[in-house]
XYZ file of C-alpha atoms in Angstrom:
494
model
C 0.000 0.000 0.000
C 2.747 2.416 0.802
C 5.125 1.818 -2.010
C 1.981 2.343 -4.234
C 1.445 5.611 -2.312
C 4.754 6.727 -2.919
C 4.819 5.843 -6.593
C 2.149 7.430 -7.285
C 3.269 10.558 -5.633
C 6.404 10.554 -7.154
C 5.243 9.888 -11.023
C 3.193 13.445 -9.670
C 6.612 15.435 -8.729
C 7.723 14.527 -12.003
C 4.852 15.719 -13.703
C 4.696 19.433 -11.700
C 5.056 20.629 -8.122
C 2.012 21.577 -6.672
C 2.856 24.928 -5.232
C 5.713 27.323 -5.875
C 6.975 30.446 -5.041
C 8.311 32.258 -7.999
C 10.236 36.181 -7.096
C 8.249 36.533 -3.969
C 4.688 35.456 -5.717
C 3.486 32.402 -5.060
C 1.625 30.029 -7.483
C -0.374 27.209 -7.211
C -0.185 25.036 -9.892
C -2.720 21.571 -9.720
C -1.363 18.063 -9.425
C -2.114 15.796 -11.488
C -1.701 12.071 -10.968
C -0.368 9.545 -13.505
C -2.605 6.611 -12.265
C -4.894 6.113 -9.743
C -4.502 6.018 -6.281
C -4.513 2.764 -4.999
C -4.342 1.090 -8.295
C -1.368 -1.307 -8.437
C 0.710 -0.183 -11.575
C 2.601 -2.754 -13.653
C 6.400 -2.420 -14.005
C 5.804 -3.005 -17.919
C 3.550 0.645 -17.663
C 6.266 2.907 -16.035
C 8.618 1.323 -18.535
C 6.077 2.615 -21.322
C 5.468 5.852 -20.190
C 9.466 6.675 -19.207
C 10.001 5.932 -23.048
C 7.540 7.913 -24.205
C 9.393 10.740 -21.924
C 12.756 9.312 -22.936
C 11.600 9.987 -26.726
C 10.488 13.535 -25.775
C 13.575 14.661 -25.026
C 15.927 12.937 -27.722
C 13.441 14.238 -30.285
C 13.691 18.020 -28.249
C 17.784 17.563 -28.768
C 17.068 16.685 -32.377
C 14.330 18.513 -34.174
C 13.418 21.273 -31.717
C 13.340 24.802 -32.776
C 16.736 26.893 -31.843
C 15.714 30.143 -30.343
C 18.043 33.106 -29.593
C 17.099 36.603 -27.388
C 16.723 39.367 -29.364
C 17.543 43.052 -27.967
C 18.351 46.164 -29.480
C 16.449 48.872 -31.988
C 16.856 49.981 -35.436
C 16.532 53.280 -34.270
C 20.303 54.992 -34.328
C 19.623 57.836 -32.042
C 18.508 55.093 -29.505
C 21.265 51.755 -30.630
C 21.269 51.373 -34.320
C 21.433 47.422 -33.980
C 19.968 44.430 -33.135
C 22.182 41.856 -31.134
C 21.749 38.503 -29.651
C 23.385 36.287 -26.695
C 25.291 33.180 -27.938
C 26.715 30.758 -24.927
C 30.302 29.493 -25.819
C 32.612 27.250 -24.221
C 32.667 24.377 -21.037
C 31.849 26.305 -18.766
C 29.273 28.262 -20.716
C 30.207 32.169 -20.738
C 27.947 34.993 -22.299
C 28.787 37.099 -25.482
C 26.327 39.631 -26.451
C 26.955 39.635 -30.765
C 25.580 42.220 -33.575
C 22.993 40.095 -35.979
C 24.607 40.244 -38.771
C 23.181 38.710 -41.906
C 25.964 40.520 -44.092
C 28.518 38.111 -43.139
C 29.497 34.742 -42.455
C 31.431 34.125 -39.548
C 30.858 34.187 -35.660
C 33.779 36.288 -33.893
C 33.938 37.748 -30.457
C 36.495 39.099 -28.678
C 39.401 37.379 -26.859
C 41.515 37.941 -23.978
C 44.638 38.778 -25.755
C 42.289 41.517 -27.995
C 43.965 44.760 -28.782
C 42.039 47.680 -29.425
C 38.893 45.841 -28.157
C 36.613 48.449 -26.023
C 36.289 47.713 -22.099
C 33.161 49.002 -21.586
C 29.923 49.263 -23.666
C 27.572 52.803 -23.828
C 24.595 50.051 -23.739
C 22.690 49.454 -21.008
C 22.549 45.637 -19.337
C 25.304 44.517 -20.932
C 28.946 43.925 -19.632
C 31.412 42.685 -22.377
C 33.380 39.575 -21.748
C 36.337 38.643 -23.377
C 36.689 34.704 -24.461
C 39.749 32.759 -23.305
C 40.309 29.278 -25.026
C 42.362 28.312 -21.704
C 39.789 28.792 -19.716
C 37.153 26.356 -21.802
C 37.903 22.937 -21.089
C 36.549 21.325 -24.639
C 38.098 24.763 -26.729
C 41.119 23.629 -29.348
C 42.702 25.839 -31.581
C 41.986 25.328 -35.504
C 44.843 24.481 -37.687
C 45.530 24.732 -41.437
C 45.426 21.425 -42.108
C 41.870 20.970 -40.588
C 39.479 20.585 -43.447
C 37.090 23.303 -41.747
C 39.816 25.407 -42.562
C 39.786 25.288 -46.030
C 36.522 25.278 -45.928
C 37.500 29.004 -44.803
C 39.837 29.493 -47.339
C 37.627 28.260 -50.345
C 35.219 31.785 -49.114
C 37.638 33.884 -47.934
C 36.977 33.537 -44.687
C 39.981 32.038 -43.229
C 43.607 32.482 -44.146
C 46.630 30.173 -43.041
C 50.051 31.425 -41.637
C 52.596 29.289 -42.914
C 54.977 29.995 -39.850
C 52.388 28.652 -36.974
C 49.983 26.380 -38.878
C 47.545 28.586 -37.432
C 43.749 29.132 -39.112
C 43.555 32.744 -39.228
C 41.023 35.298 -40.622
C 41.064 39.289 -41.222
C 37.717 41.153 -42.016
C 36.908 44.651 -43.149
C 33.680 45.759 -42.914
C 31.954 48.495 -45.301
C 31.956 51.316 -42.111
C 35.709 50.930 -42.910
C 36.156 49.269 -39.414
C 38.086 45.872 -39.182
C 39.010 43.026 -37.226
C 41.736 39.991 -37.239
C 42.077 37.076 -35.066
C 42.500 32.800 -35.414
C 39.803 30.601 -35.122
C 39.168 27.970 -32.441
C 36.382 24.880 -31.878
C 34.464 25.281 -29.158
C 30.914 24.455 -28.041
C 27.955 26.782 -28.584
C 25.018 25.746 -25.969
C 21.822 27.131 -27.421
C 18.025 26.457 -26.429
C 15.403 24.308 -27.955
C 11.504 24.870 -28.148
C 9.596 21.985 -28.203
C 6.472 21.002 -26.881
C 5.849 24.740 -25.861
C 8.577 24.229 -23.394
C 12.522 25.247 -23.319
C 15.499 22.875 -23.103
C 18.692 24.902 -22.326
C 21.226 21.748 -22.095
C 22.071 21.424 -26.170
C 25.314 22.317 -27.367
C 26.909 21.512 -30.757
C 31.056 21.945 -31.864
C 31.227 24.572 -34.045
C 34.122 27.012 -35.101
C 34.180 30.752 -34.587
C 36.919 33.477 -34.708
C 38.653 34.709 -31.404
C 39.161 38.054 -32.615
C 43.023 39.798 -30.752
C 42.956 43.264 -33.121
C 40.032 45.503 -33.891
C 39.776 48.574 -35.832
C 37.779 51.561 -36.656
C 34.417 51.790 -35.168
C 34.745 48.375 -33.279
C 36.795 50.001 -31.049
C 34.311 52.470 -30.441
C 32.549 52.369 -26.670
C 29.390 53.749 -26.806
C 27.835 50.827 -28.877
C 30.084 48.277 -28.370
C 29.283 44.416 -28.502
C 31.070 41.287 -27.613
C 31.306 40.457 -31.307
C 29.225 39.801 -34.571
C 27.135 36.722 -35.591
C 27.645 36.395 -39.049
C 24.226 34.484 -40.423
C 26.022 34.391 -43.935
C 25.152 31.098 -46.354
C 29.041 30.339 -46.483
C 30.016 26.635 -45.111
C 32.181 28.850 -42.046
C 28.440 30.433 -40.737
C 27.013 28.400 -37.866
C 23.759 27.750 -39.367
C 25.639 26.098 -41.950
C 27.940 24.154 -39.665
C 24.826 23.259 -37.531
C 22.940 22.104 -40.456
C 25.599 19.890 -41.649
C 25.924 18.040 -38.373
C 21.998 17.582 -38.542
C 21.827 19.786 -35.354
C 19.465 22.649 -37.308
C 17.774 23.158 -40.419
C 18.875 25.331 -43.082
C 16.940 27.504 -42.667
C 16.672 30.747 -40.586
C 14.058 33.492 -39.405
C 13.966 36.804 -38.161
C 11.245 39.307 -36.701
C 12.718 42.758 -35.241
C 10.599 44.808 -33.645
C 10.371 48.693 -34.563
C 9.329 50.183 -31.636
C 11.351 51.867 -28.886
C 11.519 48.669 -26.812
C 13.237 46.647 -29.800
C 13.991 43.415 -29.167
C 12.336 40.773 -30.794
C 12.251 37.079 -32.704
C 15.459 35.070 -33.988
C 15.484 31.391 -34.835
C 17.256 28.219 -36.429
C 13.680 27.059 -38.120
C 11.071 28.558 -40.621
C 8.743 30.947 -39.337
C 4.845 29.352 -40.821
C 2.673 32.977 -41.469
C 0.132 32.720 -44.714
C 0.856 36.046 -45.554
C 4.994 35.077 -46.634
C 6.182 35.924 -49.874
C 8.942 34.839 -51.217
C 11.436 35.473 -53.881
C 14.328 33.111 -55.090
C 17.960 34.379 -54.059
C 20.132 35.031 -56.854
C 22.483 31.704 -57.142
C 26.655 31.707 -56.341
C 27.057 34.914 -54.740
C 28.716 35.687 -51.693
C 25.725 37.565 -50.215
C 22.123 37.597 -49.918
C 21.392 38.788 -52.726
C 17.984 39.530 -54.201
C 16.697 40.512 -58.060
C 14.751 43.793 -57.371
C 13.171 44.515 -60.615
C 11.515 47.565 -59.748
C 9.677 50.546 -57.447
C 6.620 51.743 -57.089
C 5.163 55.103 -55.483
C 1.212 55.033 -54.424
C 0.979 52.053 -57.301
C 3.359 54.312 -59.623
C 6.042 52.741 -60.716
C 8.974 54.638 -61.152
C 10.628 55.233 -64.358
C 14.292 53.527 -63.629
C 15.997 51.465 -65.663
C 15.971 47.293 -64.110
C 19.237 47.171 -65.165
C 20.453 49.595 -61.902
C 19.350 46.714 -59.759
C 21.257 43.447 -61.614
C 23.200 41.577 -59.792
C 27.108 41.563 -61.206
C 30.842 42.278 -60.108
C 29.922 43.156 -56.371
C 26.502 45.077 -57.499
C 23.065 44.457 -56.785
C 20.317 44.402 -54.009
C 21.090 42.594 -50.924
C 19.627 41.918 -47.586
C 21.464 42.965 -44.767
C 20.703 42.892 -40.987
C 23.676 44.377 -39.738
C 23.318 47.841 -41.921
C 21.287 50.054 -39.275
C 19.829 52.221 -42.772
C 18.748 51.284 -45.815
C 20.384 52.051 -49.179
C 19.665 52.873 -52.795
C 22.037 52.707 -55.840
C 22.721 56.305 -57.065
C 20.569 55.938 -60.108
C 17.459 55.126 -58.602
C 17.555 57.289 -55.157
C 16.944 60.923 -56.846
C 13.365 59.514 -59.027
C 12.704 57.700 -55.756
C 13.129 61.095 -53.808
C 11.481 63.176 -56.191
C 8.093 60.830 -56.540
C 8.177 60.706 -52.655
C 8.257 64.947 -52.724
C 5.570 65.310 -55.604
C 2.834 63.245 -53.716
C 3.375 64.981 -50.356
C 3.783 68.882 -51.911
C 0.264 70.002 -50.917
C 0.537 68.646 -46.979
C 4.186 68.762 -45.718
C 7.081 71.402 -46.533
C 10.263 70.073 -48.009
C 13.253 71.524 -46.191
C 17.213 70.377 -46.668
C 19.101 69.372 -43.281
C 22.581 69.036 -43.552
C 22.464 67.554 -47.066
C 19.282 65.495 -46.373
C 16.015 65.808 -48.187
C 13.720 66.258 -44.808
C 10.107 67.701 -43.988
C 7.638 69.398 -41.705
C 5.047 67.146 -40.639
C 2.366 68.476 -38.374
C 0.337 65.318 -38.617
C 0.849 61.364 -38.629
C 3.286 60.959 -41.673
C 0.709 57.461 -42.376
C -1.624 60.283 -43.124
C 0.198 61.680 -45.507
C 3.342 59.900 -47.669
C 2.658 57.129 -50.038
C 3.108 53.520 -49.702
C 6.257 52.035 -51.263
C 6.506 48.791 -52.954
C 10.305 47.065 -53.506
C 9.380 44.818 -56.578
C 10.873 41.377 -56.700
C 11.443 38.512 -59.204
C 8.544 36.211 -58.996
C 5.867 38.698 -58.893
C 6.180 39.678 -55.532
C 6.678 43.157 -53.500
C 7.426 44.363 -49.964
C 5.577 46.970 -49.174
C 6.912 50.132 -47.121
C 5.108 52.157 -44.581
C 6.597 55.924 -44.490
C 8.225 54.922 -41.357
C 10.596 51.531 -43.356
C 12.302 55.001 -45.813
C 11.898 58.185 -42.835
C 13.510 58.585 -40.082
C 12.201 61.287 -37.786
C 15.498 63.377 -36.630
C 13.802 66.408 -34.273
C 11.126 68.881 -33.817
C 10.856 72.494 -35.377
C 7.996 74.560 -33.584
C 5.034 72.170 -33.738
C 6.779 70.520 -36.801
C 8.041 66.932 -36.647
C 10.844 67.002 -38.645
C 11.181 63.344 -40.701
C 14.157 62.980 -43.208
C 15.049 59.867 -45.403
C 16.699 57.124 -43.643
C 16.596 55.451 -47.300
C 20.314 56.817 -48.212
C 22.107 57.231 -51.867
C 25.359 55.308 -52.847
C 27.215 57.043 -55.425
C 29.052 54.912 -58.104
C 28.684 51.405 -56.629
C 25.618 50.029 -58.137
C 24.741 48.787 -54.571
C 20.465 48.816 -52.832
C 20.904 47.649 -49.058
C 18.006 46.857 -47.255
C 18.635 47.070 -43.594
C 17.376 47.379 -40.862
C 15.328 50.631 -41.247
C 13.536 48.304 -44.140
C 13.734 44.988 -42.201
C 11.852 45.594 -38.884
C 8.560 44.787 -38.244
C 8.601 42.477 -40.721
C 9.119 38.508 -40.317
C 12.160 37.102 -42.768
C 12.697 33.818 -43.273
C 15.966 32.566 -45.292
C 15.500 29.391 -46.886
C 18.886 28.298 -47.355
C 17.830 24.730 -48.625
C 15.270 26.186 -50.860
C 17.542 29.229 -52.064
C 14.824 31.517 -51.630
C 13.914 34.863 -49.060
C 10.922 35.291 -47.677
C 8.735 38.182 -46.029
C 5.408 39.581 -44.434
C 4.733 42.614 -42.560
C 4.030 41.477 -38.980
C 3.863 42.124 -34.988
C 7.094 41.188 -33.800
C 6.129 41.518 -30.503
C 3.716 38.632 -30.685
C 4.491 35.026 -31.004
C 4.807 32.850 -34.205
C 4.525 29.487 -35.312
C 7.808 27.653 -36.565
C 8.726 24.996 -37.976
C 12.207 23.433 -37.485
C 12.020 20.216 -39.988
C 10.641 18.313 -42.995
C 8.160 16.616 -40.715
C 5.675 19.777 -40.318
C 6.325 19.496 -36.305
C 5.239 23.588 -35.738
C 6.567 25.381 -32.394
C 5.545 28.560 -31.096
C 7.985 31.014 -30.053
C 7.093 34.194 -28.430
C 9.931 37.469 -28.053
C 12.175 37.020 -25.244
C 11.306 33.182 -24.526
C 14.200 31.689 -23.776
C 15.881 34.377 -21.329
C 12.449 34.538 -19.654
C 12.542 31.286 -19.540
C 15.765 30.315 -18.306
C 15.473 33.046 -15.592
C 12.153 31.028 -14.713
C 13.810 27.948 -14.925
C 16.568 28.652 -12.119
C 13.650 29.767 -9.606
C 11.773 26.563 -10.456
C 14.871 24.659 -9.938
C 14.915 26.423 -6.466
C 11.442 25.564 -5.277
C 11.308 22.010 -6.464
C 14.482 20.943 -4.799
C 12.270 22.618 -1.216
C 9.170 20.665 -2.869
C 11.048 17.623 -3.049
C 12.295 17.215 0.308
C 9.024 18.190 1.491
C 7.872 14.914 -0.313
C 10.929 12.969 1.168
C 9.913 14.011 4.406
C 6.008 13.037 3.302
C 7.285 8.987 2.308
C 9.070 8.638 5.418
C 6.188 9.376 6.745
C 3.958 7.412 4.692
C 6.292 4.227 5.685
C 5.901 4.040 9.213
């Protein structure tokens, strides 16, 4: 009678505590109980239902969805980036990166770093600096590793003949530049499945340990730990992931536009009816997309396709580490002009330090057009006035909005970033070579899917460090629940 008592109770702790205090509140949660009480259970029944668990968790280490925080704005009189927090090393240590879908690899900042900033002008975040001694499963990367010339086949790595060490030195297009050698480590990461988060996971992968920084990386008022490059190249970590099975390839993004930024960033395909998509031009070293044309309130404007193609470095690309957005020379002045025209009669057109800028003195949603970006495959993402302005200050009882859509002279180049990006779900189907987008919430969950089997999770903003802060108080109050249920069997035994 007793050792069915006890069973019973203890196939409920597994199941949930039945009352626990959580920051000071408590919460009552009900207990539910496996079998009956009194029933006699077979050995042949807990061995049933411990697989069924068992096979819960491997298939949460296999095909759950990979979720990363999101924090940051697009706003660059607030941040001017969006950044995430990737765990590396045994014992796991925190590195706050940039989101960068411009580039490839995964670099943050070592001990040894010169020029690397101390201190950060963003709030809740203290930089660390990574230290391959210090990580018991960390081993340095050398040329004759295959992953290396992996590297070297994209650029990405380089080899120094005198150390055998695998190397890598990036410039970025702010002119700002870093160096540094790569090294194998572990990234731990969190799964979704089931509506609930593992945090346990960890894959090998190989990321850059960067020991010289230049330029505006060395810059403290927006400094990071490092960048997360979510490039298609075989040195990315959604790449290396997908390869070892770990993660699909496939990736998805939703970053919110408001002032408290933040927002969505996965290993898995965000599922929304509204997604578009539009196939990604094939063999180039970026994200590249075949904008074929824009339109103005339906318009479309009279510039020639030809200023979008993609060739020699040129082209339209999507990039989530560009805080702007970007037009090539030839289409930014009928782009400004059309924009001007059809706001003439409500808004006055001023010029702020070289900027085309106006007066507002109402919603600008009431007043400037709609854009549409035009895409191969019959497709268009549509702008609010608020994906091309940027609203700088106020004149009187004038708001004063300018274009955050920016001209590049003599480079043939259109970058969407962020500006264009937020408030919009992306999803980058690596496998299927093909981009996809809808307008969206970002603040609100989605649905995701994470493989081939149609297995959908959903994943709402700030899940997993909500969760995992959740999970260390519930650790707290079920070790106090369970020797309260110790203390109960003894009991229950005499």
């Amino acid at each position: 009678m007793a050792a069915s008592v006890l069973a019973g109770i203890l196939i409920a702790v597994a199941l949930l505590p039945a009352a626990l205090v959580l920051g000071g509140f408590s919460a009552t949660l009900k207990l539910e109980r496996a079998f009956p009480v009194g029933q006699r259970v077979e050995l042949s029944q807990l061995r049933a239902r411990d697989m069924a668990r068992h096979g819960r968790m491997l298939q949460s280490s296999s095909n759950g969805v990979i979720d990363f925080p999101v924090e940051g704005t697009y706003d660059p009189f607030h941040v001017g980036l969006y950044y995430t927090i990737v765990q590396l090393g045994s014992p796991p240590r925190d590195f706050h990166v940039q989101i960068d879908t411009g580039s490839d690899v995964l670099w943050v900042s070592c001990s040894s770093c010169s020029g690397c900033p101390q201190s950060t002008g963003l709030q809740k975040i203290q930089l660390n600096f990574f230290d391959p001694g210090s990580s018991s499963t960390a081993s340095l990367v050398s040329c004759s590793d295959r992953r290396c010339s992996t590297g070297l086949q994209s650029s990405d790595a380089i080899c120094s003949v005198q150390n055998n060490q695998c190397a890598y030195t990036f410039q970025y297009g702010d002119g700002s530049g870093t160096s540094g050698y790569y090294v194998s480590d572990l990234l731990n990461f969190n799964t979704i499945l089931g509506g609930s988060v593992t945090t346990n996971s960890s894959a090998p992968i190989v990321f850059g340990c960067s020991n010289t920084q230049t330029g505006d990386l060395t810059k403290s008022d927006r400094a990071v730990d490092g960048i997360f490059g979510f490039g298609q190249q075989q040195m990315s970590v959604i790449s290396q992931l997908s390869s070892q099975g770990v993660a699909p390839n496939v990736f998805s993004h939703c970053l919110r536009g408001d002032d408290v930024g933040g927002g969505i960033l996965v290993f898995g395909e965000i599922i929304e009816p509204g997604i578009v998509y539009t196939p990604l031009v094939p063999s180039q070293p970026h994200y590249n997309l075949n904008l074929q044309s824009i339109s103005v309130n339906g318009q479309m404007l009279s510039i020639d396709p030809a200023v979008f193609a993609t060739s020699s470095g040129k082209g339209t690309i999507v990039d989530s580490g560009t805080t702007l957005a970007y037009l090539a020379e030839e289409a930014y002045d009928p782009f400004v002009n059309a924009i001007t025209n059809a706001v003439s009669q409500s808004v006055q057109p001023v010029i702020s330090k070289g900027n085309q800028c106006y007066l507002v003195t109402t919603s600008v949603n009431d007043v400037f057009p709609q854009v549409s970006l035009n895409f191969a495959g019959g497709v268009s993402m549509n702008l609010r006035p608020q994906d091309y302005l940027l609203q700088q200050n106020s004149v009187g009882n004038s708001a004063v909005w300018c274009f955050g859509l920016q001209k590049i002279q003599g480079q043939g180049i259109t970058i969407l970033g962020d500006l264009v990006l937020k408030d919009k779900i992306f999803v980058y189907d690596l496998a299927g070579q093909r981009i996809g987008w809808a307008s969206y919430d970002c603040s609100t969950s989605v649905n995701v899917s994470a493989s081939t089997s149609g297995q959908k999770e959903f994943v709402n903003p700030g899940e997993v460090s909500e969760s995992s802060s959740l999970r260390k108080e519930l650790a707290i109050s079920m070790i106090a629940f369970l020797m309260h249920i110790s203390l109960l069997g003894s009991f229950l035994f005499l």
